[in-house]
mmCIF file of C-alpha atoms and ligand atoms in Angstrom:
data_model
loop_
_atom_site.group_PDB
_atom_site.id
_atom_site.type_symbol
_atom_site.label_atom_id
_atom_site.label_comp_id
_atom_site.label_asym_id
_atom_site.label_seq_id
_atom_site.Cartn_x
_atom_site.Cartn_y
_atom_site.Cartn_z
ATOM 1 C CA UNK A 165 18.324 -8.437 -15.189
ATOM 2 C CA UNK A 166 14.749 -8.560 -15.542
ATOM 3 C CA UNK A 167 12.462 -9.007 -12.724
ATOM 4 C CA UNK A 168 8.726 -10.320 -12.288
ATOM 5 C CA UNK A 169 6.768 -8.622 -10.146
ATOM 6 C CA UNK A 170 3.994 -10.463 -8.348
ATOM 7 C CA UNK A 171 1.106 -9.575 -6.695
ATOM 8 C CA UNK A 172 -1.605 -12.762 -6.268
ATOM 9 C CA UNK A 173 -4.562 -12.082 -4.341
ATOM 10 C CA UNK A 174 -7.211 -14.866 -3.159
ATOM 11 C CA UNK A 175 -9.205 -14.834 -6.908
ATOM 12 C CA UNK A 176 -6.476 -12.322 -8.670
ATOM 13 C CA UNK A 177 -3.065 -12.269 -9.587
ATOM 14 C CA UNK A 178 -1.125 -9.230 -11.111
ATOM 15 C CA UNK A 179 2.540 -8.893 -12.592
ATOM 16 C CA UNK A 180 4.582 -6.732 -13.889
ATOM 17 C CA UNK A 181 8.391 -7.463 -15.899
ATOM 18 C CA UNK A 182 10.544 -5.116 -15.331
ATOM 19 C CA UNK A 183 14.366 -4.321 -16.871
ATOM 20 C CA UNK A 184 16.261 -3.390 -14.036
ATOM 21 C CA UNK A 185 18.710 -1.287 -16.622
ATOM 22 C CA UNK A 186 16.232 0.712 -17.766
ATOM 23 C CA UNK A 187 13.673 0.289 -14.795
ATOM 24 C CA UNK A 188 10.944 -0.023 -17.713
ATOM 25 C CA UNK A 189 7.962 -1.800 -17.588
ATOM 26 C CA UNK A 190 7.962 -4.465 -20.206
ATOM 27 C CA UNK A 191 5.155 -6.085 -19.941
ATOM 28 C CA UNK A 192 1.570 -6.066 -17.555
ATOM 29 C CA UNK A 193 -1.077 -7.167 -16.710
ATOM 30 C CA UNK A 194 -3.801 -9.039 -14.500
ATOM 31 C CA UNK A 195 -5.640 -12.083 -14.221
ATOM 32 C CA UNK A 196 -9.073 -12.227 -12.613
ATOM 33 C CA UNK A 197 -11.483 -14.756 -11.214
ATOM 34 C CA UNK A 198 -8.803 -17.364 -10.867
ATOM 35 C CA UNK A 199 -10.704 -20.982 -9.441
ATOM 36 C CA UNK A 200 -14.259 -19.021 -10.151
ATOM 37 C CA UNK A 201 -16.067 -19.268 -13.732
ATOM 38 C CA UNK A 202 -14.898 -16.613 -16.449
ATOM 39 C CA UNK A 203 -11.480 -16.153 -15.731
ATOM 40 C CA UNK A 204 -9.564 -13.699 -17.250
ATOM 41 C CA UNK A 205 -5.823 -12.842 -18.639
ATOM 42 C CA UNK A 206 -5.239 -8.820 -19.637
ATOM 43 C CA UNK A 207 -2.517 -8.558 -20.430
ATOM 44 C CA UNK A 208 0.215 -5.502 -22.176
ATOM 45 C CA UNK A 209 3.266 -6.232 -23.579
ATOM 46 C CA UNK A 210 5.199 -4.385 -27.385
ATOM 47 C CA UNK A 211 2.725 -2.008 -26.888
ATOM 48 C CA UNK A 212 -0.754 -4.213 -27.612
ATOM 49 C CA UNK A 213 -3.258 -5.906 -25.241
ATOM 50 C CA UNK A 214 -4.659 -9.192 -25.437
ATOM 51 C CA UNK A 215 -7.375 -10.904 -23.961
ATOM 52 C CA UNK A 216 -6.960 -14.614 -22.588
ATOM 53 C CA UNK A 217 -10.266 -16.128 -22.037
ATOM 54 C CA UNK A 218 -9.400 -19.154 -20.775
ATOM 55 C CA UNK A 219 -10.014 -21.059 -17.510
ATOM 56 C CA UNK A 220 -7.571 -21.047 -14.573
ATOM 57 C CA UNK A 221 -8.742 -23.010 -11.971
ATOM 58 C CA UNK A 222 -6.198 -22.128 -9.902
ATOM 59 C CA UNK A 223 -3.443 -20.213 -9.870
ATOM 60 C CA UNK A 224 -0.622 -22.579 -11.390
ATOM 61 C CA UNK A 225 -2.367 -22.040 -14.705
ATOM 62 C CA UNK A 226 -2.636 -18.463 -13.921
ATOM 63 C CA UNK A 227 0.920 -18.494 -13.844
ATOM 64 C CA UNK A 228 1.903 -20.496 -16.677
ATOM 65 C CA UNK A 229 -0.808 -18.483 -18.526
ATOM 66 C CA UNK A 230 1.382 -15.193 -17.945
ATOM 67 C CA UNK A 231 4.081 -16.821 -18.665
ATOM 68 C CA UNK A 232 2.929 -17.592 -22.074
ATOM 69 C CA UNK A 233 1.721 -14.496 -22.786
ATOM 70 C CA UNK A 234 4.959 -12.637 -21.663
ATOM 71 C CA UNK A 235 6.811 -15.256 -24.665
ATOM 72 C CA UNK A 236 3.297 -15.066 -27.353
ATOM 73 C CA UNK A 237 4.456 -14.019 -30.473
ATOM 74 C CA UNK A 238 2.575 -11.232 -30.501
ATOM 75 C CA UNK A 239 2.371 -9.388 -26.716
ATOM 76 C CA UNK A 240 5.556 -11.214 -25.831
ATOM 77 C CA UNK A 241 8.217 -9.399 -24.894
ATOM 78 C CA UNK A 242 11.058 -12.239 -23.807
ATOM 79 C CA UNK A 243 11.742 -15.650 -25.968
ATOM 80 C CA UNK A 244 11.672 -17.761 -22.575
ATOM 81 C CA UNK A 245 11.219 -17.633 -19.234
ATOM 82 C CA UNK A 246 15.090 -18.217 -18.554
ATOM 83 C CA UNK A 247 14.929 -14.576 -19.056
ATOM 84 C CA UNK A 248 13.061 -13.527 -15.632
ATOM 85 C CA UNK A 249 15.859 -13.508 -13.020
ATOM 86 C CA UNK A 250 13.831 -13.431 -10.402
ATOM 87 C CA UNK A 251 10.578 -13.346 -9.057
ATOM 88 C CA UNK A 252 9.470 -10.558 -6.313
ATOM 89 C CA UNK A 253 6.495 -11.528 -4.574
ATOM 90 C CA UNK A 254 4.037 -8.833 -2.525
ATOM 91 C CA UNK A 255 3.410 -9.892 1.093
ATOM 92 C CA UNK A 256 1.099 -7.865 2.946
ATOM 93 C CA UNK A 257 1.763 -8.653 7.082
ATOM 94 C CA UNK A 258 5.071 -9.976 7.952
ATOM 95 C CA UNK A 259 4.375 -9.726 11.764
ATOM 96 C CA UNK A 260 8.424 -9.659 14.019
ATOM 97 C CA UNK A 261 9.393 -13.004 11.646
ATOM 98 C CA UNK A 262 10.702 -11.417 8.761
ATOM 99 C CA UNK A 263 12.173 -7.793 8.959
ATOM 100 C CA UNK A 264 13.404 -6.743 5.711
ATOM 101 C CA UNK A 265 13.063 -8.240 1.975
ATOM 102 C CA UNK A 266 13.784 -12.422 1.914
ATOM 103 C CA UNK A 267 15.123 -14.784 -0.432
ATOM 104 C CA UNK A 268 12.324 -17.783 -0.434
ATOM 105 C CA UNK A 269 14.022 -21.017 1.351
ATOM 106 C CA UNK A 270 11.623 -23.761 2.214
ATOM 107 C CA UNK A 271 12.441 -23.125 5.787
ATOM 108 C CA UNK A 272 11.133 -19.294 4.628
ATOM 109 C CA UNK A 273 8.026 -20.380 3.132
ATOM 110 C CA UNK A 274 7.708 -22.550 6.366
ATOM 111 C CA UNK A 275 7.764 -19.700 8.245
ATOM 112 C CA UNK A 276 5.687 -17.193 6.096
ATOM 113 C CA UNK A 277 2.563 -19.865 5.879
ATOM 114 C CA UNK A 278 2.963 -20.979 10.085
ATOM 115 C CA UNK A 279 3.589 -17.999 11.663
ATOM 116 C CA UNK A 280 2.132 -14.484 9.383
ATOM 117 C CA UNK A 281 -1.520 -16.032 7.514
ATOM 118 C CA UNK A 282 -3.378 -15.222 10.851
ATOM 119 C CA UNK A 283 -1.779 -11.308 10.736
ATOM 120 C CA UNK A 284 -3.517 -11.298 7.168
ATOM 121 C CA UNK A 285 -6.035 -13.634 6.671
ATOM 122 C CA UNK A 286 -7.155 -12.369 3.565
ATOM 123 C CA UNK A 287 -3.829 -11.430 2.206
ATOM 124 C CA UNK A 288 -0.834 -13.851 3.012
ATOM 125 C CA UNK A 289 -2.593 -17.139 2.533
ATOM 126 C CA UNK A 290 -3.564 -15.701 -1.423
ATOM 127 C CA UNK A 291 0.027 -14.568 -1.918
ATOM 128 C CA UNK A 292 1.669 -17.909 -0.859
ATOM 129 C CA UNK A 293 -1.022 -19.361 -3.153
ATOM 130 C CA UNK A 294 0.680 -17.129 -5.907
ATOM 131 C CA UNK A 295 4.141 -17.716 -4.762
ATOM 132 C CA UNK A 296 3.885 -21.794 -4.557
ATOM 133 C CA UNK A 297 2.926 -21.388 -7.701
ATOM 134 C CA UNK A 298 5.600 -19.824 -9.514
ATOM 135 C CA UNK A 299 7.288 -21.867 -7.750
ATOM 136 C CA UNK A 300 6.011 -25.076 -9.149
ATOM 137 C CA UNK A 301 6.348 -23.530 -12.705
ATOM 138 C CA UNK A 302 9.617 -21.554 -12.350
ATOM 139 C CA UNK A 303 11.689 -24.073 -9.610
ATOM 140 C CA UNK A 304 14.953 -22.625 -10.831
ATOM 141 C CA UNK A 305 13.700 -18.784 -10.316
ATOM 142 C CA UNK A 306 14.591 -16.791 -7.084
ATOM 143 C CA UNK A 307 11.714 -15.595 -5.352
ATOM 144 C CA UNK A 308 11.744 -12.695 -3.317
ATOM 145 C CA UNK A 309 9.240 -11.552 -0.407
ATOM 146 C CA UNK A 310 9.079 -8.125 -0.781
ATOM 147 C CA UNK A 311 6.438 -7.043 2.850
ATOM 148 C CA UNK A 312 4.840 -3.975 2.918
ATOM 149 C CA UNK A 313 5.258 -3.621 6.407
ATOM 150 C CA UNK A 314 9.511 -4.078 5.985
ATOM 151 C CA UNK A 315 9.441 0.212 5.637
ATOM 152 C CA UNK A 316 8.200 0.696 8.872
ATOM 153 C CA UNK A 317 10.678 -1.861 10.968
ATOM 154 C CA UNK A 318 13.078 1.332 12.108
ATOM 155 C CA UNK A 319 9.671 2.522 14.041
ATOM 156 C CA UNK A 320 11.135 2.976 17.974
ATOM 157 C CA UNK A 321 9.201 0.715 20.147
ATOM 158 C CA UNK A 322 7.545 3.726 21.510
ATOM 159 C CA UNK A 323 5.801 4.785 18.149
ATOM 160 C CA UNK A 324 5.149 0.865 17.429
ATOM 161 C CA UNK A 325 3.902 -0.431 20.619
ATOM 162 C CA UNK A 326 0.032 -0.457 22.102
ATOM 163 C CA UNK A 327 -0.624 0.282 25.801
ATOM 164 C CA UNK A 328 -1.151 -3.444 26.722
ATOM 165 C CA UNK A 329 0.535 -5.574 28.645
ATOM 166 C CA UNK A 330 4.017 -5.616 27.651
ATOM 167 C CA UNK A 331 4.892 -9.800 28.565
ATOM 168 C CA UNK A 332 1.355 -9.608 25.747
ATOM 169 C CA UNK A 333 2.916 -8.263 23.400
ATOM 170 C CA UNK A 334 5.983 -10.678 23.707
ATOM 171 C CA UNK A 335 3.204 -13.363 23.859
ATOM 172 C CA UNK A 336 1.374 -12.541 20.856
ATOM 173 C CA UNK A 337 3.609 -10.120 19.006
ATOM 174 C CA UNK A 338 0.351 -7.426 19.504
ATOM 175 C CA UNK A 339 1.716 -4.171 17.599
ATOM 176 C CA UNK A 340 1.720 -1.647 15.470
ATOM 177 C CA UNK A 341 3.357 -2.992 11.594
ATOM 178 C CA UNK A 342 2.414 -0.591 9.279
ATOM 179 C CA UNK A 343 1.004 -1.544 5.824
ATOM 180 C CA UNK A 344 1.929 0.612 2.156
ATOM 181 C CA UNK A 345 5.699 0.427 3.136
ATOM 182 C CA UNK A 346 6.876 0.019 -0.340
ATOM 183 C CA UNK A 347 4.407 3.023 -1.532
ATOM 184 C CA UNK A 348 5.909 5.766 1.452
ATOM 185 C CA UNK A 349 9.423 4.032 1.151
ATOM 186 C CA UNK A 350 9.294 5.067 -2.930
ATOM 187 C CA UNK A 351 7.539 8.506 -2.758
ATOM 188 C CA UNK A 352 9.657 9.497 0.382
ATOM 189 C CA UNK A 353 13.059 8.423 -1.702
ATOM 190 C CA UNK A 354 11.239 10.632 -5.323
ATOM 191 C CA UNK A 355 10.741 13.711 -2.605
ATOM 192 C CA UNK A 356 14.423 13.942 -1.800
ATOM 193 C CA UNK A 357 15.375 13.315 -5.227
ATOM 194 C CA UNK A 358 12.994 15.655 -6.744
ATOM 195 C CA UNK A 359 13.800 18.805 -4.238
ATOM 196 C CA UNK A 360 17.726 17.664 -4.409
ATOM 197 C CA UNK A 361 17.931 16.788 -0.933
ATOM 198 C CA UNK A 362 19.518 13.663 0.804
ATOM 199 C CA UNK A 363 16.415 11.550 1.969
ATOM 200 C CA UNK A 364 19.240 12.205 5.406
ATOM 201 C CA UNK A 365 17.879 16.061 5.570
ATOM 202 C CA UNK A 366 14.690 16.085 5.491
ATOM 203 C CA UNK A 367 11.376 15.176 7.347
ATOM 204 C CA UNK A 368 8.460 14.106 5.523
ATOM 205 C CA UNK A 369 5.012 13.491 6.112
ATOM 206 C CA UNK A 370 3.946 11.063 3.349
ATOM 207 C CA UNK A 371 0.422 10.596 2.585
ATOM 208 C CA UNK A 372 -0.705 7.059 1.012
ATOM 209 C CA UNK A 373 -4.724 7.920 0.724
ATOM 210 C CA UNK A 374 -6.353 4.961 -1.761
ATOM 211 C CA UNK A 375 -8.988 3.119 -0.913
ATOM 212 C CA UNK A 376 -7.131 2.010 2.072
ATOM 213 C CA UNK A 377 -5.554 5.246 3.204
ATOM 214 C CA UNK A 378 -1.780 5.482 5.987
ATOM 215 C CA UNK A 379 -0.101 8.511 6.757
ATOM 216 C CA UNK A 380 3.636 8.142 7.603
ATOM 217 C CA UNK A 381 6.484 9.934 9.395
ATOM 218 C CA UNK A 382 10.235 9.680 7.384
ATOM 219 C CA UNK A 383 12.580 11.333 9.954
ATOM 220 C CA UNK A 384 16.212 10.941 8.073
ATOM 221 C CA UNK A 385 14.979 8.451 5.531
ATOM 222 C CA UNK A 386 13.816 6.489 8.094
ATOM 223 C CA UNK A 387 9.863 5.413 9.138
ATOM 224 C CA UNK A 388 9.433 6.663 12.445
ATOM 225 C CA UNK A 389 5.401 6.297 12.891
ATOM 226 C CA UNK A 390 3.077 5.489 10.767
ATOM 227 C CA UNK A 391 -1.011 5.239 10.903
ATOM 228 C CA UNK A 392 -1.740 1.770 10.151
ATOM 229 C CA UNK A 393 -1.431 -0.570 13.463
ATOM 230 C CA UNK A 394 -1.223 -4.363 13.764
ATOM 231 C CA UNK A 395 -3.792 -4.807 10.859
ATOM 232 C CA UNK A 396 -4.294 -2.022 7.842
ATOM 233 C CA UNK A 397 -8.260 -1.353 10.016
ATOM 234 C CA UNK A 398 -6.091 1.317 12.080
ATOM 235 C CA UNK A 399 -5.360 4.741 11.171
ATOM 236 C CA UNK A 400 -7.884 7.766 9.532
ATOM 237 C CA UNK A 401 -11.019 6.525 8.082
ATOM 238 C CA UNK A 402 -10.738 4.599 4.815
ATOM 239 C CA UNK A 403 -13.085 4.125 1.599
ATOM 240 C CA UNK A 404 -15.439 0.872 4.276
ATOM 241 C CA UNK A 405 -12.639 0.920 6.983
ATOM 242 C CA UNK A 406 -13.767 2.782 9.927
ATOM 243 C CA UNK A 407 -9.811 3.226 11.032
ATOM 244 C CA UNK A 408 -9.071 4.315 14.410
ATOM 245 C CA UNK A 409 -12.098 3.954 17.124
ATOM 246 C CA UNK A 410 -11.911 3.012 21.029
ATOM 247 C CA UNK A 411 -12.514 -0.609 21.366
ATOM 248 C CA UNK A 412 -14.496 -0.132 24.692
ATOM 249 C CA UNK A 413 -17.152 1.084 21.705
ATOM 250 C CA UNK A 414 -16.185 -2.239 19.333
ATOM 251 C CA UNK A 415 -17.201 -4.377 22.028
ATOM 252 C CA UNK A 416 -20.506 -1.884 22.908
ATOM 253 C CA UNK A 417 -21.914 -1.975 19.255
ATOM 254 C CA UNK A 418 -20.979 -5.152 19.016
ATOM 255 C CA UNK A 419 -23.508 -6.171 21.736
ATOM 256 C CA UNK A 420 -26.417 -4.177 20.491
ATOM 257 C CA UNK A 421 -25.773 -5.066 16.805
ATOM 258 C CA UNK A 422 -25.211 -9.001 18.029
ATOM 259 C CA UNK A 423 -22.178 -9.585 16.490
ATOM 260 C CA UNK A 424 -19.646 -11.965 16.533
ATOM 261 C CA UNK A 425 -16.191 -11.261 17.389
ATOM 262 C CA UNK A 426 -15.118 -12.166 13.601
ATOM 263 C CA UNK A 427 -18.430 -10.170 12.141
ATOM 264 C CA UNK A 428 -17.283 -7.148 13.925
ATOM 265 C CA UNK A 429 -14.424 -7.013 12.657
ATOM 266 C CA UNK A 430 -16.132 -7.319 8.639
ATOM 267 C CA UNK A 431 -18.363 -4.766 10.043
ATOM 268 C CA UNK A 432 -15.797 -2.032 11.064
ATOM 269 C CA UNK A 433 -13.592 -3.732 8.214
ATOM 270 C CA UNK A 434 -16.396 -3.611 5.186
ATOM 271 C CA UNK A 435 -19.003 -1.004 6.457
ATOM 272 C CA UNK A 436 -18.019 2.100 7.752
ATOM 273 C CA UNK A 437 -15.765 4.514 6.459
ATOM 274 C CA UNK A 438 -16.479 6.910 3.908
ATOM 275 C CA UNK A 439 -19.237 4.613 2.422
ATOM 276 C CA UNK A 440 -20.946 4.392 6.393
ATOM 277 C CA UNK A 441 -20.477 7.746 7.031
ATOM 278 C CA UNK A 442 -21.636 8.897 3.233
ATOM 279 C CA UNK A 443 -24.489 6.295 3.178
ATOM 280 C CA UNK A 444 -23.473 6.695 -1.168
ATOM 281 C CA UNK A 445 -20.253 4.889 -1.868
ATOM 282 C CA UNK A 446 -16.421 4.443 -0.681
ATOM 283 C CA UNK A 447 -15.047 5.983 -3.956
ATOM 284 C CA UNK A 448 -14.159 9.492 -3.870
ATOM 285 C CA UNK A 449 -15.471 10.544 -7.284
ATOM 286 C CA UNK A 450 -18.591 10.020 -5.630
ATOM 287 C CA UNK A 451 -18.503 11.242 -2.461
ATOM 288 C CA UNK A 452 -17.162 14.861 -4.367
ATOM 289 C CA UNK A 453 -19.894 14.184 -6.522
ATOM 290 C CA UNK A 454 -22.540 13.804 -4.089
ATOM 291 C CA UNK A 455 -21.288 17.195 -1.794
ATOM 292 C CA UNK A 456 -21.346 19.307 -5.013
ATOM 293 C CA UNK A 457 -24.717 18.124 -5.602
ATOM 294 C CA UNK A 458 -25.651 18.691 -2.104
ATOM 295 C CA UNK A 459 -25.196 15.753 0.038
ATOM 296 C CA UNK A 460 -24.341 16.831 3.358
ATOM 297 C CA UNK A 461 -23.428 13.341 4.403
ATOM 298 C CA UNK A 462 -21.135 12.814 1.413
ATOM 299 C CA UNK A 463 -19.238 16.682 2.488
ATOM 300 C CA UNK A 464 -19.250 15.254 6.077
ATOM 301 C CA UNK A 465 -17.508 12.445 5.269
ATOM 302 C CA UNK A 466 -14.738 14.098 2.756
ATOM 303 C CA UNK A 467 -14.610 16.573 6.009
ATOM 304 C CA UNK A 468 -13.759 14.240 8.119
ATOM 305 C CA UNK A 469 -11.325 12.335 5.610
ATOM 306 C CA UNK A 470 -9.137 15.578 5.238
ATOM 307 C CA UNK A 471 -9.809 16.814 9.203
ATOM 308 C CA UNK A 472 -7.967 12.994 10.255
ATOM 309 C CA UNK A 473 -5.600 12.876 7.872
ATOM 310 C CA UNK A 474 -4.715 16.787 9.052
ATOM 311 C CA UNK A 475 -4.593 15.598 12.640
ATOM 312 C CA UNK A 476 -2.006 12.632 11.589
ATOM 313 C CA UNK A 477 0.448 15.691 10.136
ATOM 314 C CA UNK A 478 0.646 17.670 12.687
ATOM 315 C CA UNK A 479 1.068 15.086 14.984
ATOM 316 C CA UNK A 480 3.801 13.768 13.150
ATOM 317 C CA UNK A 481 5.628 16.670 12.288
ATOM 318 C CA UNK A 482 5.593 17.301 16.535
ATOM 319 C CA UNK A 483 6.967 13.723 16.534
ATOM 320 C CA UNK A 484 9.999 14.364 14.410
ATOM 321 C CA UNK A 485 10.455 17.954 15.501
ATOM 322 C CA UNK A 486 9.835 19.872 12.511
ATOM 323 C CA UNK A 487 8.791 19.222 8.856
ATOM 324 C CA UNK A 488 10.195 19.757 5.350
ATOM 325 C CA UNK A 489 8.079 18.040 3.305
ATOM 326 C CA UNK A 490 4.051 16.754 2.984
ATOM 327 C CA UNK A 491 3.823 13.981 0.187
ATOM 328 C CA UNK A 492 0.587 13.254 -1.545
ATOM 329 C CA UNK A 493 0.043 9.617 -3.093
ATOM 330 C CA UNK A 494 -1.945 6.860 -4.336
ATOM 331 C CA UNK A 495 -5.599 6.898 -5.667
ATOM 332 C CA UNK A 496 -6.700 10.106 -3.671
ATOM 333 C CA UNK A 497 -3.663 11.437 -2.870
ATOM 334 C CA UNK A 498 -2.749 12.133 -7.054
ATOM 335 C CA UNK A 499 -6.195 12.717 -7.983
ATOM 336 C CA UNK A 500 -8.896 14.523 -5.574
ATOM 337 C CA UNK A 501 -7.152 18.549 -5.012
ATOM 338 C CA UNK A 502 -10.547 19.047 -2.738
ATOM 339 C CA UNK A 503 -8.599 16.582 0.020
ATOM 340 C CA UNK A 504 -4.976 18.067 -0.365
ATOM 341 C CA UNK A 505 -6.779 20.911 0.144
ATOM 342 C CA UNK A 506 -8.365 20.405 3.434
ATOM 343 C CA UNK A 507 -5.310 18.966 4.522
ATOM 344 C CA UNK A 508 -3.305 21.481 4.432
ATOM 345 C CA UNK A 509 -5.603 24.216 5.373
ATOM 346 C CA UNK A 510 -4.850 25.437 8.262
ATOM 347 C CA UNK A 511 -1.030 23.941 8.674
ATOM 348 C CA UNK A 512 0.022 27.886 7.570
ATOM 349 C CA UNK A 513 1.511 28.093 11.018
ATOM 350 C CA UNK A 514 3.877 24.888 10.273
ATOM 351 C CA UNK A 515 5.212 26.699 7.186
ATOM 352 C CA UNK A 516 2.763 25.361 4.352
ATOM 353 C CA UNK A 517 1.715 27.812 2.260
ATOM 354 C CA UNK A 518 -0.132 26.598 0.006
ATOM 355 C CA UNK A 519 -1.011 27.585 -3.905
ATOM 356 C CA UNK A 520 -4.192 26.262 -4.679
ATOM 357 C CA UNK A 521 -3.886 27.005 -8.827
ATOM 358 C CA UNK A 522 -0.469 24.541 -8.589
ATOM 359 C CA UNK A 523 -3.136 22.233 -6.854
ATOM 360 C CA UNK A 524 -5.914 22.156 -9.413
ATOM 361 C CA UNK A 525 -4.114 21.545 -12.536
ATOM 362 C CA UNK A 526 -4.400 18.022 -13.721
ATOM 363 C CA UNK A 527 -2.505 14.933 -12.570
ATOM 364 C CA UNK A 528 -0.253 14.540 -15.702
ATOM 365 C CA UNK A 529 1.468 11.396 -13.920
ATOM 366 C CA UNK A 530 4.667 13.439 -12.984
ATOM 367 C CA UNK A 531 5.838 15.119 -9.628
ATOM 368 C CA UNK A 532 4.063 18.387 -9.020
ATOM 369 C CA UNK A 533 4.825 20.475 -6.052
ATOM 370 C CA UNK A 534 1.275 22.991 -4.965
ATOM 371 C CA UNK A 535 2.911 24.634 -2.149
ATOM 372 C CA UNK A 536 3.774 28.430 -2.992
ATOM 373 C CA UNK A 537 7.506 28.487 -4.433
ATOM 374 C CA UNK A 538 8.390 30.663 -1.218
ATOM 375 C CA UNK A 539 6.801 27.832 1.303
ATOM 376 C CA UNK A 540 8.766 26.865 4.184
ATOM 377 C CA UNK A 541 7.488 23.047 4.198
ATOM 378 C CA UNK A 542 7.164 21.684 0.546
ATOM 379 C CA UNK A 543 4.145 19.983 -0.750
ATOM 380 C CA UNK A 544 4.330 17.099 -3.897
ATOM 381 C CA UNK A 545 2.099 15.350 -5.379
ATOM 382 C CA UNK A 546 3.981 12.347 -6.553
ATOM 383 C CA UNK A 547 2.708 8.992 -8.391
ATOM 384 C CA UNK A 548 3.638 6.173 -6.512
ATOM 385 C CA UNK A 549 5.223 2.692 -8.071
ATOM 386 C CA UNK A 550 4.996 -0.251 -5.616
ATOM 387 C CA UNK A 551 5.649 -2.650 -8.218
ATOM 388 C CA UNK A 552 9.234 -0.650 -9.005
ATOM 389 C CA UNK A 553 10.343 -0.566 -5.078
ATOM 390 C CA UNK A 554 9.479 -4.323 -5.138
ATOM 391 C CA UNK A 555 11.709 -4.980 -8.318
ATOM 392 C CA UNK A 556 14.235 -2.593 -6.935
ATOM 393 C CA UNK A 557 14.790 -4.617 -3.444
ATOM 394 C CA UNK A 558 14.592 -7.849 -5.237
ATOM 395 C CA UNK A 559 16.909 -7.325 -7.476
ATOM 396 C CA UNK A 560 19.361 -5.814 -4.365
ATOM 397 C CA UNK A 561 18.839 -8.749 -2.285
ATOM 398 C CA UNK A 562 20.260 -10.905 -5.243
HETATM 399 P P1 ADP B 760 -6.275 0.602 -3.576
HETATM 400 O O1 ADP B 760 -5.968 1.318 -2.132
HETATM 401 O O2 ADP B 760 -7.833 -0.084 -3.763
HETATM 402 O O3 ADP B 760 -5.180 0.768 -4.502
HETATM 403 P P2 ADP B 760 -6.596 3.086 -5.168
HETATM 404 O O4 ADP B 760 -4.722 4.273 -4.562
HETATM 405 O O5 ADP B 760 -7.009 3.068 -6.643
HETATM 406 O O6 ADP B 760 -6.833 2.187 -4.155
HETATM 407 O O7 ADP B 760 -7.999 4.174 -5.219
HETATM 408 C C1 ADP B 760 -8.636 4.265 -4.868
HETATM 409 C C2 ADP B 760 -9.200 5.661 -4.636
HETATM 410 O O8 ADP B 760 -8.715 6.222 -5.460
HETATM 411 C C3 ADP B 760 -11.114 5.761 -5.013
HETATM 412 O O9 ADP B 760 -11.540 6.234 -3.430
HETATM 413 C C4 ADP B 760 -11.393 6.525 -5.961
HETATM 414 O O10 ADP B 760 -12.024 7.533 -6.120
HETATM 415 C C5 ADP B 760 -9.364 7.646 -6.077
HETATM 416 N N1 ADP B 760 -9.298 7.774 -7.225
HETATM 417 C C6 ADP B 760 -9.013 7.216 -8.030
HETATM 418 N N2 ADP B 760 -8.510 7.604 -9.453
HETATM 419 C C7 ADP B 760 -9.306 8.718 -9.217
HETATM 420 C C8 ADP B 760 -9.197 9.790 -10.464
HETATM 421 N N3 ADP B 760 -9.006 10.124 -11.180
HETATM 422 N N4 ADP B 760 -9.996 11.029 -10.013
HETATM 423 C C9 ADP B 760 -10.215 11.148 -8.585
HETATM 424 N N5 ADP B 760 -10.103 9.914 -7.543
HETATM 425 C C10 ADP B 760 -9.476 9.058 -8.046
#
């Protein structure tokens, strides 16, 4: 079966067509600037790339264009859209309404739209727009919702509750949900495979370090804690997000800066993190270049990021009562040796014996071991593949 994976944003739509027999990516691409001037689809298939500079006033036109690229005479990989067995849609927030991957029905669509939008106002409405467009264009193809937060549903109550009134958690669903679940799931399973162990035998800390970063404790194949919270603002400081901060400091800052609640949340999401600390950039490549040329605030931002990540590794080792493996993944986790070294430095007491030389080797897109052969705790770099997880979950559901 061939599964189309769709990740729709407010003005973008990324896709991959995956053959589930081989798990090979047959075609992939993305529409940009949907609904605004200059919309473009960059599509790959058959080892070739084609750029469609075509007006896309809405997501329906975008998905129609994706389907014509998939069936294109030159870069197309299927004869007709009937070859697509199902579509898996990436959805950021599920709240407590969806515990796992869910087949779309009118009822499900209603719950998604009425209950979850306010949990992820930037992401869920955009994803639903993409979903509705797909339903319109492919009315007979099954659609699945794959949630970023599903993998975290196994967290125990003591891990996901905030210290607020229990009645308010019940009434408003305010609790930790986590994010990047598909990535944490994928890399923890890959780590077990690589180590030749069953997931049940391992205590793993997975560090998804990208523009958004989250760290998870995976005990026996199940997520038992994660650093992101009610929204992706929590945990370590990120590209432009503050990460954890005392709620009273938020109110204090808002008052001093004369910001409304909404503006304060935007400030914490968009102007803080390593960009705010360094005053230079949210991109770790810029921070490393800055630190190397003597910019102290770039060095400080990098130091804070590694320090905060390390604290989660230690906390999660304690929470699980042991540690067998640390995994680094995503843009920074896969490509930035200094961050990995900063996180692992000082963890010798936990049984981490870091291999600096292996760590410095270039990213070759494969799984790499960056701990010494005799390290009690294995440290791995594993390229993430969220699209493959979405496709697998969709296929399993069917
Ligand atoms: P997103 O959360 O947007 O998916 P990514 O996982 O792509 O983010 O991570 C983006 C971060 O990864 C940026 O800070 C960037 O500097 C870093 N990054 C990506 N590729 C590289 C690379 N080749 N070398 C160093 N850093 C990289």
